Amino acid sequence: PIRETHTVPHHMVQLVPRHSSFKTLMYWDPATFALGGIRDGNVRLGDRVAVFGLGAIGQMAVQMARLAGARWVVALDPIATRRDAALRHGADLTLDPKAVDAGVDVVIAAGGDGTVRCVAGILAGTDTAMGLVPLGTGNLLARNLGIYITDPVNAARNVLHGTETKIDVIQARLDHENQGRICLEAAGLG
């Protein structure tokens, strides 16, 4: 929720380095998520990496994959300006996932609600199934679908051997946008 103040346990508080600008601090949280993906993916020297979704966190993940030593980085997003930015940030190849057929039966969205929304936005309207392995904080869609949110291994097994459920999505588009935004649970504007 949007508030003037937030109260959190002391162990969750991080001290701001001296002389840090507010502009620098604005990137702290998304950079932490991007770095977490690189660390969880165990990206090492010589690896080949694919980054799906090129919003702020995806752009940072492209750069961090490069810094971690990835020798080849492919970046996927349906928005051309994001793909262009990813090339400037170190991607070797960018693809529009709506324009290429990867020839897969299921794409696994392993992450939180933001990751799931990004993958769903790419797959909406196609015949490719999306498997869900909840690894985020909220995992709202996973909870509502009855997916194991505390056991990612079991959730991954269900992706491969479980049942398929079709769900409706909402596509919201602001007047100035070419691309709409996919919503799976709820949509808000303000």
Coordinates of C-alpha atoms in Angstrom, one line a residue:
P1 CA 0.0 0.0 0.0
I2 CA 1.0 3.6 -0.5
R3 CA 1.8 5.3 2.8
E4 CA 3.8 8.2 4.2
T5 CA 5.8 5.8 6.4
H6 CA 6.5 2.1 6.5
T7 CA 7.4 0.1 9.6
V8 CA 9.6 -3.0 9.1
P9 CA 11.6 -5.2 11.4
H10 CA 15.1 -3.9 12.1
H11 CA 16.9 -6.8 10.3
M12 CA 15.3 -5.7 7.1
V13 CA 16.6 -2.1 7.2
Q14 CA 19.7 -1.4 5.1
L15 CA 21.8 1.7 5.7
V16 CA 22.2 4.0 2.8
P17 CA 25.8 4.7 1.8
R18 CA 26.9 8.2 2.6
H19 CA 26.5 10.8 -0.2
S20 CA 24.0 8.6 -2.1
S21 CA 21.6 10.6 -4.1
F22 CA 17.8 9.8 -4.2
K23 CA 18.2 9.1 -7.9
T24 CA 20.8 6.4 -7.1
L25 CA 18.6 4.9 -4.4
M26 CA 15.7 4.7 -6.8
Y27 CA 17.6 1.9 -8.6
W28 CA 18.5 0.0 -5.5
D29 CA 15.4 -2.2 -5.2
P30 CA 15.1 -3.2 -8.9
A31 CA 18.9 -3.8 -9.1
T32 CA 18.6 -6.1 -6.1
F33 CA 16.0 -8.2 -7.9
A34 CA 18.0 -8.3 -11.1
L35 CA 21.1 -9.4 -9.2
G36 CA 19.1 -12.0 -7.4
G37 CA 18.1 -13.5 -10.7
I38 CA 21.7 -13.6 -11.9
R39 CA 22.8 -15.2 -8.6
D40 CA 19.9 -17.7 -8.5
G41 CA 20.6 -18.6 -12.1
N42 CA 24.3 -19.2 -11.1
V43 CA 25.5 -17.2 -14.1
R44 CA 29.2 -17.8 -14.6
L45 CA 32.0 -17.1 -17.0
G46 CA 31.2 -18.5 -20.5
D47 CA 27.4 -19.1 -19.8
R48 CA 24.7 -18.4 -22.3
V49 CA 21.8 -16.4 -20.8
A50 CA 18.3 -15.6 -21.9
V51 CA 16.5 -12.6 -20.3
F52 CA 12.7 -12.6 -20.7
G53 CA 11.1 -9.2 -20.2
L54 CA 13.1 -6.0 -20.7
G55 CA 11.6 -3.5 -18.3
A56 CA 13.9 -1.9 -15.8
I57 CA 14.8 -5.1 -14.0
G58 CA 15.3 -7.0 -17.3
Q59 CA 17.6 -4.3 -18.6
M60 CA 19.6 -4.5 -15.4
A61 CA 19.7 -8.3 -15.7
V62 CA 21.2 -8.1 -19.2
Q63 CA 24.0 -5.9 -17.9
M64 CA 24.6 -8.0 -14.8
A65 CA 24.7 -11.2 -16.9
R66 CA 27.4 -9.6 -18.9
L67 CA 29.3 -8.5 -15.8
A68 CA 29.0 -12.0 -14.4
G69 CA 30.8 -13.3 -17.4
A70 CA 28.1 -14.5 -19.7
R71 CA 29.5 -14.9 -23.2
W72 CA 26.2 -14.7 -25.0
V73 CA 23.0 -12.9 -23.9
V74 CA 19.7 -13.1 -25.7
A75 CA 16.9 -10.7 -24.6
L76 CA 13.2 -11.1 -25.4
D77 CA 10.4 -8.5 -25.2
P78 CA 7.6 -7.6 -27.5
I79 CA 8.4 -3.9 -27.3
A80 CA 10.9 -2.7 -29.9
T81 CA 12.3 0.2 -27.9
R82 CA 13.1 -2.2 -25.0
R83 CA 14.9 -4.6 -27.4
D84 CA 16.9 -1.7 -28.8
A85 CA 17.9 -0.6 -25.3
A86 CA 18.9 -4.2 -24.4
L87 CA 21.3 -4.2 -27.4
R88 CA 22.9 -1.0 -26.1
H89 CA 23.2 -2.6 -22.6
G90 CA 25.0 -5.7 -23.8
A91 CA 22.6 -8.2 -25.3
D92 CA 24.0 -10.0 -28.3
L93 CA 20.6 -10.8 -29.8
T94 CA 17.1 -9.5 -29.1
L95 CA 13.9 -11.2 -30.2
D96 CA 10.2 -10.4 -30.3
P97 CA 8.6 -13.4 -28.7
K98 CA 5.4 -12.8 -30.5
A99 CA 7.2 -13.0 -33.9
V100 CA 9.2 -16.2 -33.3
D101 CA 8.1 -19.7 -32.7
A102 CA 10.4 -21.4 -30.2
G103 CA 8.7 -24.7 -30.8
V104 CA 8.0 -25.5 -27.1
D105 CA 5.0 -26.9 -25.4
V106 CA 5.3 -25.1 -22.1
V107 CA 7.2 -22.0 -20.9
I108 CA 7.9 -22.0 -17.1
A109 CA 7.4 -18.7 -15.3
A110 CA 9.6 -19.2 -12.2
G111 CA 9.4 -16.1 -10.1
G112 CA 6.9 -13.7 -8.5
D113 CA 3.8 -11.9 -9.8
G114 CA 5.9 -9.6 -12.0
T115 CA 7.6 -12.4 -13.7
V116 CA 4.4 -14.3 -14.2
R117 CA 2.7 -11.2 -15.7
C118 CA 5.6 -10.6 -18.1
V119 CA 5.6 -14.2 -19.3
A120 CA 1.8 -14.2 -19.5
G121 CA 1.9 -11.0 -21.6
I122 CA 4.1 -12.8 -24.1
L123 CA 2.1 -16.0 -24.3
A124 CA -1.4 -14.5 -24.2
G125 CA -3.3 -15.4 -27.3
T126 CA -0.9 -18.2 -28.3
D127 CA -1.3 -22.0 -27.9
T128 CA 1.8 -22.3 -25.7
A129 CA 1.0 -23.2 -22.1
M130 CA 2.6 -21.3 -19.2
G131 CA 3.8 -23.4 -16.2
L132 CA 4.0 -21.5 -12.9
V133 CA 6.7 -22.1 -10.2
P134 CA 6.1 -19.5 -7.5
L135 CA 9.3 -18.0 -6.2
G136 CA 8.2 -14.5 -5.4
T137 CA 6.9 -12.7 -2.3
G138 CA 3.2 -12.4 -3.0
N139 CA 2.5 -15.2 -5.6
L140 CA -1.1 -14.1 -5.8
L141 CA -2.0 -16.0 -9.0
A142 CA -0.3 -19.2 -7.7
R143 CA -2.3 -18.9 -4.5
N144 CA -5.6 -18.4 -6.3
L145 CA -4.9 -21.4 -8.6
G146 CA -4.0 -23.6 -5.6
I147 CA -0.4 -24.1 -6.7
Y148 CA 2.1 -25.1 -4.0
I149 CA 3.7 -21.7 -3.0
T150 CA 6.0 -23.2 -0.3
D151 CA 7.3 -26.2 -2.4
P152 CA 8.7 -25.0 -5.7
V153 CA 10.0 -28.5 -6.5
N154 CA 6.5 -30.0 -6.3
A155 CA 5.1 -27.0 -8.3
A156 CA 7.7 -27.7 -11.0
R157 CA 6.6 -31.4 -11.1
N158 CA 3.0 -30.3 -11.5
V159 CA 4.1 -28.1 -14.5
L160 CA 5.3 -31.3 -16.2
H161 CA 2.7 -33.7 -15.0
G162 CA -0.3 -31.7 -13.8
T163 CA -3.4 -30.5 -15.4
E164 CA -3.9 -27.5 -17.7
T165 CA -6.2 -24.6 -16.6
K166 CA -7.2 -21.8 -19.0
I167 CA -7.7 -18.4 -17.4
D168 CA -8.9 -15.1 -18.8
V169 CA -6.5 -12.1 -18.9
I170 CA -7.2 -8.4 -18.9
Q171 CA -5.3 -6.2 -21.4
A172 CA -5.3 -2.6 -20.3
R173 CA -4.0 0.1 -22.6
L174 CA -3.5 3.8 -21.8
D175 CA -4.2 6.3 -24.5
H176 CA -0.5 7.0 -25.3
E177 CA 0.6 3.4 -25.3
N178 CA 1.1 1.2 -28.4
Q179 CA 1.3 -2.0 -26.3
G180 CA -1.2 -2.9 -23.7
R181 CA -0.4 -4.3 -20.3
I182 CA -1.6 -7.8 -19.2
C183 CA -3.3 -8.2 -15.9
L184 CA -4.0 -11.6 -14.4
E185 CA -5.5 -10.8 -11.0
A186 CA -6.6 -7.2 -10.8
A187 CA -6.0 -3.9 -12.5
G188 CA -5.7 -0.5 -11.1
L189 CA -5.0 2.9 -12.5
G190 CA -4.2 6.1 -10.7

